[in-house]
Amino acid sequence: MKKSLLTLLAFFALHIAIAQEFKTLTYFVNDTTKLELDLFLPKTKSKDKLPMLIHVHGGGFSGGKREDGHHIAKYAAGQGYAAASITYTLYMKGRKFSCDGILTEKVKAFQIGANQLWQATLFFINNAEKYNIDSSKIFISGSSAGAETALHAAFWDRNIMALYPQKLPESFKYAGIISGSGALMDVNLITKQNLIPALFFHGSCDRTVPYGTAAHHYCPTNSSGWLMLFGSYSIYNHIIGLNGSTHLYTYCGGGHEYSDELFAKGQQQIVDFMNAALKGEKQQAHTVITTGKPCKTGDYDFCK
């Protein structure tokens, strides 16, 4: 029985593997940096240009690898999307990202990540014909540090925060964003003019990246690395206030361990969100999920 089960699992693994076309590509090179990405394309060729998802892995800007995003990239490719998981500079490797770190170093990590995500986006815009991509339908996603990268890439002023001379077209706008346990340094970066559909998921008791509005790691105000962050719940409410399209999944009692939850276990919910966004369907929903985990952080009525 055990041998038969292993054979069956191997068959399904092979079936999934051949359902996508896989490539490792270099998307950015300069004198000091070479960055690669893993691209998954549907095996069946489409006459229509493909929508795209670009994913950024987590790891506190000091760890993680692009393979961590393969689960959502493979799934999205199986649902008719071009999907890429990118490598980016782990700027905080060897530096402190905790309360006793240096504030400007934290901001620099966000800026480098966002700029390199812009470069990955530009790579696919420039190679849209080669890979049959619709450059007006590019979504970005990320987990933890990757979510912070994606959020700032979506809403920062790309001219003010640019580190590289190669820039995205002025008129370019992402089709949407998916953020797993991410946060913004300033929720007011999101305006009516730059609104895009946004899907969030986050544990309500996250002590690493705040679910609401709080300091990074809940650092005391006299910390050298003190940084105020606006988490998923705060961003969601801000977008609702702007009458934008958004959906928040709250894992009541959950901590930072939920930062990859939908990317690893709820991929169809992500694909459904992107499909709805492409159809122009407006979403304003808050899904509350009980985890059974108690905590003292964030006493929200909907979690009682």
mmCIF file of C-alpha atoms in Angstrom:
data_model
loop_
_atom_site.group_PDB
_atom_site.id
_atom_site.type_symbol
_atom_site.label_atom_id
_atom_site.label_comp_id
_atom_site.label_asym_id
_atom_site.label_seq_id
_atom_site.Cartn_x
_atom_site.Cartn_y
_atom_site.Cartn_z
ATOM 1 C CA MET A 1 0.000 0.000 0.000
ATOM 2 C CA LYS A 2 2.814 2.393 0.959
ATOM 3 C CA LYS A 3 4.634 1.727 -2.335
ATOM 4 C CA SER A 4 1.440 2.353 -4.317
ATOM 5 C CA LEU A 5 0.869 5.639 -2.498
ATOM 6 C CA LEU A 6 4.416 6.796 -3.213
ATOM 7 C CA THR A 7 3.991 5.879 -6.887
ATOM 8 C CA LEU A 8 0.740 7.845 -7.041
ATOM 9 C CA LEU A 9 2.338 10.880 -5.378
ATOM 10 C CA ALA A 10 5.259 10.704 -7.800
ATOM 11 C CA PHE A 11 2.826 10.618 -10.733
ATOM 12 C CA PHE A 12 1.014 13.736 -9.516
ATOM 13 C CA ALA A 13 4.309 15.515 -8.831
ATOM 14 C CA LEU A 14 5.426 14.772 -12.399
ATOM 15 C CA HIS A 15 2.076 15.924 -13.763
ATOM 16 C CA ILE A 16 2.368 19.232 -11.912
ATOM 17 C CA ALA A 17 5.993 19.653 -13.017
ATOM 18 C CA ILE A 18 5.182 19.279 -16.709
ATOM 19 C CA ALA A 19 2.204 21.639 -16.449
ATOM 20 C CA GLN A 20 4.555 24.623 -16.448
ATOM 21 C CA GLU A 21 7.549 25.779 -18.382
ATOM 22 C CA PHE A 22 10.392 26.788 -16.029
ATOM 23 C CA LYS A 23 13.295 29.177 -16.701
ATOM 24 C CA THR A 24 15.946 30.888 -14.560
ATOM 25 C CA LEU A 25 16.713 34.323 -15.977
ATOM 26 C CA THR A 26 18.975 37.246 -15.127
ATOM 27 C CA TYR A 27 16.811 40.337 -14.814
ATOM 28 C CA PHE A 28 19.339 42.939 -13.657
ATOM 29 C CA VAL A 29 23.092 43.433 -13.918
ATOM 30 C CA ASN A 30 25.369 46.336 -13.061
ATOM 31 C CA ASP A 31 28.985 46.656 -11.895
ATOM 32 C CA THR A 32 28.256 45.240 -8.431
ATOM 33 C CA THR A 33 25.001 43.295 -8.659
ATOM 34 C CA LYS A 34 23.562 40.397 -10.633
ATOM 35 C CA LEU A 35 19.971 39.389 -9.887
ATOM 36 C CA GLU A 36 18.071 36.339 -11.096
ATOM 37 C CA LEU A 37 14.483 35.168 -11.083
ATOM 38 C CA ASP A 38 12.658 31.923 -11.673
ATOM 39 C CA LEU A 39 9.922 32.223 -14.287
ATOM 40 C CA PHE A 40 7.035 29.781 -14.610
ATOM 41 C CA LEU A 41 4.882 29.855 -17.723
ATOM 42 C CA PRO A 42 1.794 27.786 -18.591
ATOM 43 C CA LYS A 43 2.823 24.779 -20.661
ATOM 44 C CA THR A 44 -0.125 25.265 -22.990
ATOM 45 C CA LYS A 45 0.540 28.216 -25.247
ATOM 46 C CA SER A 46 -2.096 30.954 -25.177
ATOM 47 C CA LYS A 47 -3.193 33.132 -28.069
ATOM 48 C CA ASP A 48 -3.933 35.876 -25.556
ATOM 49 C CA LYS A 49 -1.199 37.664 -23.677
ATOM 50 C CA LEU A 50 -0.752 36.400 -20.125
ATOM 51 C CA PRO A 51 -1.401 38.276 -16.900
ATOM 52 C CA MET A 52 1.560 38.076 -14.540
ATOM 53 C CA LEU A 53 2.452 37.682 -10.866
ATOM 54 C CA ILE A 54 5.885 38.702 -9.531
ATOM 55 C CA HIS A 55 6.594 37.364 -6.030
ATOM 56 C CA VAL A 56 9.093 38.534 -3.411
ATOM 57 C CA HIS A 57 10.134 36.076 -0.674
ATOM 58 C CA GLY A 58 10.428 36.922 3.014
ATOM 59 C CA GLY A 59 13.319 36.594 5.433
ATOM 60 C CA GLY A 60 13.809 39.915 7.195
ATOM 61 C CA PHE A 61 15.917 41.295 4.310
ATOM 62 C CA SER A 62 18.713 39.020 5.552
ATOM 63 C CA GLY A 63 17.592 35.517 4.573
ATOM 64 C CA GLY A 64 15.238 33.510 2.401
ATOM 65 C CA LYS A 65 15.592 32.569 -1.239
ATOM 66 C CA ARG A 66 13.569 32.849 -4.424
ATOM 67 C CA GLU A 67 12.700 29.134 -4.249
ATOM 68 C CA ASP A 68 10.504 30.056 -1.260
ATOM 69 C CA GLY A 69 8.079 31.595 -3.747
ATOM 70 C CA HIS A 70 7.854 28.564 -6.018
ATOM 71 C CA HIS A 71 4.649 27.286 -4.411
ATOM 72 C CA ILE A 72 2.574 30.314 -5.438
ATOM 73 C CA ALA A 73 4.439 30.794 -8.743
ATOM 74 C CA LYS A 74 3.856 27.199 -9.851
ATOM 75 C CA TYR A 75 0.208 27.361 -8.855
ATOM 76 C CA ALA A 76 -0.415 30.663 -10.645
ATOM 77 C CA ALA A 77 1.256 29.312 -13.802
ATOM 78 C CA GLY A 78 -1.064 26.327 -13.636
ATOM 79 C CA GLN A 79 -3.972 28.783 -13.632
ATOM 80 C CA GLY A 80 -2.907 30.652 -16.767
ATOM 81 C CA TYR A 81 -0.547 33.272 -15.328
ATOM 82 C CA ALA A 82 3.088 33.972 -16.034
ATOM 83 C CA ALA A 83 4.671 33.932 -12.567
ATOM 84 C CA ALA A 84 8.120 34.792 -11.289
ATOM 85 C CA SER A 85 9.865 34.545 -7.929
ATOM 86 C CA ILE A 86 12.783 36.956 -7.673
ATOM 87 C CA THR A 87 16.130 37.198 -5.949
ATOM 88 C CA TYR A 88 16.890 40.584 -4.390
ATOM 89 C CA THR A 89 19.725 42.028 -2.326
ATOM 90 C CA LEU A 90 19.555 40.869 1.303
ATOM 91 C CA TYR A 91 20.788 44.208 2.573
ATOM 92 C CA MET A 92 20.299 43.450 6.273
ATOM 93 C CA LYS A 93 22.503 40.346 6.211
ATOM 94 C CA GLY A 94 25.149 41.032 8.854
ATOM 95 C CA ARG A 95 23.235 44.094 10.056
ATOM 96 C CA LYS A 96 20.743 44.451 12.893
ATOM 97 C CA PHE A 97 17.063 44.611 11.906
ATOM 98 C CA SER A 98 15.962 44.637 15.557
ATOM 99 C CA CYS A 99 15.234 47.418 18.040
ATOM 100 C CA ASP A 100 18.945 48.117 18.554
ATOM 101 C CA GLY A 101 19.569 48.459 14.825
ATOM 102 C CA ILE A 102 20.002 51.642 12.798
ATOM 103 C CA LEU A 103 16.815 53.236 11.454
ATOM 104 C CA THR A 104 18.328 54.438 8.182
ATOM 105 C CA GLU A 105 19.560 50.892 7.477
ATOM 106 C CA LYS A 106 15.989 49.575 7.790
ATOM 107 C CA VAL A 107 14.692 52.196 5.371
ATOM 108 C CA LYS A 108 17.544 51.413 2.958
ATOM 109 C CA ALA A 109 16.558 47.731 2.970
ATOM 110 C CA PHE A 110 12.989 48.661 1.944
ATOM 111 C CA GLN A 111 14.296 51.007 -0.745
ATOM 112 C CA ILE A 112 16.703 48.502 -2.297
ATOM 113 C CA GLY A 113 14.041 45.782 -2.322
ATOM 114 C CA ALA A 114 11.445 48.048 -3.938
ATOM 115 C CA ASN A 115 13.896 49.277 -6.565
ATOM 116 C CA GLN A 116 14.887 45.751 -7.508
ATOM 117 C CA LEU A 117 11.247 44.747 -7.781
ATOM 118 C CA TRP A 118 10.793 47.700 -10.137
ATOM 119 C CA GLN A 119 13.736 46.382 -12.181
ATOM 120 C CA ALA A 120 12.164 42.918 -12.362
ATOM 121 C CA THR A 121 8.938 44.554 -13.517
ATOM 122 C CA LEU A 122 10.819 46.582 -16.124
ATOM 123 C CA PHE A 123 12.498 43.394 -17.371
ATOM 124 C CA PHE A 124 9.109 41.853 -18.118
ATOM 125 C CA ILE A 125 7.765 45.040 -19.692
ATOM 126 C CA ASN A 126 10.793 45.108 -22.003
ATOM 127 C CA ASN A 127 10.422 41.380 -22.767
ATOM 128 C CA ALA A 128 6.633 41.239 -22.887
ATOM 129 C CA GLU A 129 6.543 39.994 -26.475
ATOM 130 C CA LYS A 130 9.161 37.323 -25.840
ATOM 131 C CA TYR A 131 7.234 35.815 -22.939
ATOM 132 C CA ASN A 132 3.725 36.676 -24.194
ATOM 133 C CA ILE A 133 2.955 38.903 -21.193
ATOM 134 C CA ASP A 134 0.332 41.623 -20.938
ATOM 135 C CA SER A 135 2.329 44.363 -19.206
ATOM 136 C CA SER A 136 -0.864 46.132 -18.129
ATOM 137 C CA LYS A 137 -1.793 43.093 -16.019
ATOM 138 C CA ILE A 138 1.189 42.664 -13.691
ATOM 139 C CA PHE A 139 0.469 41.842 -10.044
ATOM 140 C CA ILE A 140 3.066 41.856 -7.271
ATOM 141 C CA SER A 141 3.090 39.841 -4.063
ATOM 142 C CA GLY A 142 5.287 39.178 -1.081
ATOM 143 C CA SER A 143 5.574 37.569 2.314
ATOM 144 C CA SER A 144 6.860 39.500 5.367
ATOM 145 C CA ALA A 145 9.903 41.482 4.140
ATOM 146 C CA GLY A 146 8.747 40.640 0.614
ATOM 147 C CA ALA A 147 5.341 42.127 1.400
ATOM 148 C CA GLU A 148 6.990 45.306 2.695
ATOM 149 C CA THR A 149 9.011 45.407 -0.516
ATOM 150 C CA ALA A 150 5.904 44.989 -2.666
ATOM 151 C CA LEU A 151 3.849 47.546 -0.717
ATOM 152 C CA HIS A 152 6.494 50.236 -1.019
ATOM 153 C CA ALA A 153 7.065 49.363 -4.678
ATOM 154 C CA ALA A 154 3.346 49.823 -5.292
ATOM 155 C CA PHE A 155 2.904 53.131 -3.467
ATOM 156 C CA TRP A 156 6.226 54.987 -3.214
ATOM 157 C CA ASP A 157 6.997 57.815 -5.630
ATOM 158 C CA ARG A 158 9.248 55.971 -8.077
ATOM 159 C CA ASN A 159 11.160 59.130 -9.036
ATOM 160 C CA ILE A 160 11.932 60.242 -5.506
ATOM 161 C CA MET A 161 12.954 56.769 -4.316
ATOM 162 C CA ALA A 162 14.824 55.633 -7.451
ATOM 163 C CA LEU A 163 18.290 54.095 -7.050
ATOM 164 C CA TYR A 164 18.846 53.060 -10.670
ATOM 165 C CA PRO A 165 18.697 55.096 -13.899
ATOM 166 C CA GLN A 166 16.424 52.549 -15.623
ATOM 167 C CA LYS A 167 12.853 53.435 -14.672
ATOM 168 C CA LEU A 168 9.355 52.111 -15.212
ATOM 169 C CA PRO A 169 7.155 54.140 -17.584
ATOM 170 C CA GLU A 170 5.569 57.091 -15.800
ATOM 171 C CA SER A 171 2.088 55.818 -16.629
ATOM 172 C CA PHE A 172 2.733 52.289 -15.372
ATOM 173 C CA LYS A 173 0.535 50.978 -12.574
ATOM 174 C CA TYR A 174 0.439 47.501 -11.048
ATOM 175 C CA ALA A 175 -2.776 45.558 -11.579
ATOM 176 C CA GLY A 176 -2.902 44.667 -7.883
ATOM 177 C CA ILE A 177 -0.947 43.572 -4.833
ATOM 178 C CA ILE A 178 -1.049 40.600 -2.442
ATOM 179 C CA SER A 179 0.603 41.168 0.940
ATOM 180 C CA GLY A 180 1.278 38.481 3.551
ATOM 181 C CA SER A 181 1.991 40.077 6.948
ATOM 182 C CA GLY A 182 3.419 43.242 5.445
ATOM 183 C CA ALA A 183 3.400 46.913 6.408
ATOM 184 C CA LEU A 184 4.027 50.425 5.108
ATOM 185 C CA MET A 185 6.102 53.158 6.705
ATOM 186 C CA ASP A 186 3.339 55.655 5.920
ATOM 187 C CA VAL A 187 -0.240 54.668 5.121
ATOM 188 C CA ASN A 188 -0.727 58.092 3.520
ATOM 189 C CA LEU A 189 1.451 56.948 0.625
ATOM 190 C CA ILE A 190 -1.790 55.399 -0.663
ATOM 191 C CA THR A 191 -3.986 57.967 -2.376
ATOM 192 C CA LYS A 192 -7.034 57.917 -4.608
ATOM 193 C CA GLN A 193 -4.699 58.486 -7.543
ATOM 194 C CA ASN A 194 -2.489 55.430 -6.972
ATOM 195 C CA LEU A 195 -5.047 52.990 -5.562
ATOM 196 C CA ILE A 196 -4.845 49.423 -6.842
ATOM 197 C CA PRO A 197 -6.731 46.284 -5.761
ATOM 198 C CA ALA A 198 -5.104 44.885 -2.621
ATOM 199 C CA LEU A 199 -5.356 41.522 -0.859
ATOM 200 C CA PHE A 200 -3.974 41.200 2.674
ATOM 201 C CA PHE A 201 -3.577 38.359 5.151
ATOM 202 C CA HIS A 202 -2.071 38.768 8.608
ATOM 203 C CA GLY A 203 -2.134 37.349 12.139
ATOM 204 C CA SER A 204 -3.821 39.774 14.549
ATOM 205 C CA CYS A 205 -1.137 39.122 17.194
ATOM 206 C CA ASP A 206 1.958 39.469 15.007
ATOM 207 C CA ARG A 207 4.833 40.730 17.201
ATOM 208 C CA THR A 208 7.269 41.143 14.307
ATOM 209 C CA VAL A 209 5.298 43.185 11.763
ATOM 210 C CA PRO A 210 2.297 44.887 13.399
ATOM 211 C CA TYR A 211 -1.166 43.917 12.212
ATOM 212 C CA GLY A 212 -2.419 47.416 13.042
ATOM 213 C CA THR A 213 -0.267 50.491 13.672
ATOM 214 C CA ALA A 214 2.741 50.088 15.944
ATOM 215 C CA ALA A 215 6.515 50.192 16.013
ATOM 216 C CA HIS A 216 8.429 47.506 14.142
ATOM 217 C CA HIS A 217 8.984 44.632 16.605
ATOM 218 C CA TYR A 218 7.029 46.792 19.076
ATOM 219 C CA CYS A 219 10.299 48.547 19.917
ATOM 220 C CA PRO A 220 10.295 51.119 22.748
ATOM 221 C CA THR A 221 10.434 54.712 21.559
ATOM 222 C CA ASN A 222 14.022 55.232 22.734
ATOM 223 C CA SER A 223 15.302 52.456 20.455
ATOM 224 C CA SER A 224 17.889 53.316 17.819
ATOM 225 C CA GLY A 225 15.936 51.173 15.337
ATOM 226 C CA TRP A 226 12.495 52.582 16.196
ATOM 227 C CA LEU A 227 10.279 52.612 13.106
ATOM 228 C CA MET A 228 6.527 53.127 13.033
ATOM 229 C CA LEU A 229 4.723 50.759 10.685
ATOM 230 C CA PHE A 230 1.168 50.564 9.373
ATOM 231 C CA GLY A 231 0.191 46.905 9.048
ATOM 232 C CA SER A 232 -2.481 45.101 7.065
ATOM 233 C CA TYR A 233 -5.463 46.148 9.200
ATOM 234 C CA SER A 234 -4.487 49.820 9.089
ATOM 235 C CA ILE A 235 -3.845 49.737 5.343
ATOM 236 C CA TYR A 236 -7.092 47.870 4.716
ATOM 237 C CA ASN A 237 -9.101 50.506 6.645
ATOM 238 C CA HIS A 238 -7.298 53.302 4.811
ATOM 239 C CA ILE A 239 -8.188 51.776 1.433
ATOM 240 C CA ILE A 240 -11.803 51.292 2.539
ATOM 241 C CA GLY A 241 -11.825 54.977 3.494
ATOM 242 C CA LEU A 242 -10.721 55.778 -0.060
ATOM 243 C CA ASN A 243 -13.470 53.466 -1.384
ATOM 244 C CA GLY A 244 -10.898 51.195 -2.950
ATOM 245 C CA SER A 245 -10.996 47.479 -3.723
ATOM 246 C CA THR A 246 -9.519 45.322 -0.977
ATOM 247 C CA HIS A 247 -9.897 42.058 0.943
ATOM 248 C CA LEU A 248 -8.339 41.298 4.328
ATOM 249 C CA TYR A 249 -7.949 37.844 5.868
ATOM 250 C CA THR A 250 -7.368 38.121 9.622
ATOM 251 C CA TYR A 251 -6.000 35.124 11.526
ATOM 252 C CA CYS A 252 -7.222 35.905 15.050
ATOM 253 C CA GLY A 253 -4.562 35.114 17.618
ATOM 254 C CA GLY A 254 -2.051 34.338 14.897
ATOM 255 C CA GLY A 255 1.487 35.646 14.846
ATOM 256 C CA HIS A 256 4.061 36.135 12.123
ATOM 257 C CA GLU A 257 3.908 32.435 11.256
ATOM 258 C CA TYR A 258 0.914 33.263 9.018
ATOM 259 C CA SER A 259 2.988 35.453 6.683
ATOM 260 C CA ASP A 260 3.082 32.730 4.005
ATOM 261 C CA GLU A 261 -0.314 31.166 4.718
ATOM 262 C CA LEU A 262 -2.202 31.874 1.503
ATOM 263 C CA PHE A 263 0.883 31.569 -0.699
ATOM 264 C CA ALA A 264 1.482 28.052 0.626
ATOM 265 C CA LYS A 265 -2.041 26.797 1.427
ATOM 266 C CA GLY A 266 -4.618 29.153 -0.085
ATOM 267 C CA GLN A 267 -3.303 29.783 -3.574
ATOM 268 C CA GLN A 268 -6.718 29.566 -5.203
ATOM 269 C CA GLN A 269 -7.892 32.497 -3.069
ATOM 270 C CA ILE A 270 -5.032 34.538 -4.486
ATOM 271 C CA VAL A 271 -5.850 33.514 -8.065
ATOM 272 C CA ASP A 272 -9.542 34.272 -7.474
ATOM 273 C CA PHE A 273 -8.583 37.739 -6.209
ATOM 274 C CA MET A 274 -6.430 38.441 -9.270
ATOM 275 C CA ASN A 275 -9.097 37.146 -11.652
ATOM 276 C CA ALA A 276 -11.697 39.391 -10.029
ATOM 277 C CA ALA A 277 -9.353 42.386 -10.245
ATOM 278 C CA LEU A 278 -8.768 41.760 -13.949
ATOM 279 C CA LYS A 279 -12.530 41.709 -14.481
ATOM 280 C CA GLY A 280 -12.853 45.047 -12.688
ATOM 281 C CA GLU A 281 -14.883 43.522 -9.859
ATOM 282 C CA LYS A 282 -14.727 45.626 -6.713
ATOM 283 C CA GLN A 283 -14.018 43.819 -3.459
ATOM 284 C CA GLN A 284 -14.486 45.159 0.053
ATOM 285 C CA ALA A 285 -14.381 42.209 2.412
ATOM 286 C CA HIS A 286 -12.897 41.212 5.754
ATOM 287 C CA THR A 287 -12.654 37.475 6.408
ATOM 288 C CA VAL A 288 -12.001 36.611 10.077
ATOM 289 C CA ILE A 289 -10.427 33.224 10.780
ATOM 290 C CA THR A 290 -10.173 31.730 14.266
ATOM 291 C CA THR A 291 -6.858 30.066 15.091
ATOM 292 C CA GLY A 292 -7.560 29.206 18.727
ATOM 293 C CA LYS A 293 -4.345 30.945 19.736
ATOM 294 C CA PRO A 294 -4.594 33.477 22.597
ATOM 295 C CA CYS A 295 -2.546 36.661 22.730
ATOM 296 C CA LYS A 296 -2.418 40.026 24.485
ATOM 297 C CA THR A 297 -1.551 42.116 21.433
ATOM 298 C CA GLY A 298 -4.397 43.691 19.495
ATOM 299 C CA ASP A 299 -7.652 43.297 21.391
ATOM 300 C CA TYR A 300 -9.968 43.515 18.365
ATOM 301 C CA ASP A 301 -13.708 43.058 18.887
ATOM 302 C CA PHE A 302 -14.051 40.832 15.810
ATOM 303 C CA CYS A 303 -11.513 38.416 17.319
ATOM 304 C CA LYS A 304 -13.330 37.959 20.643
#
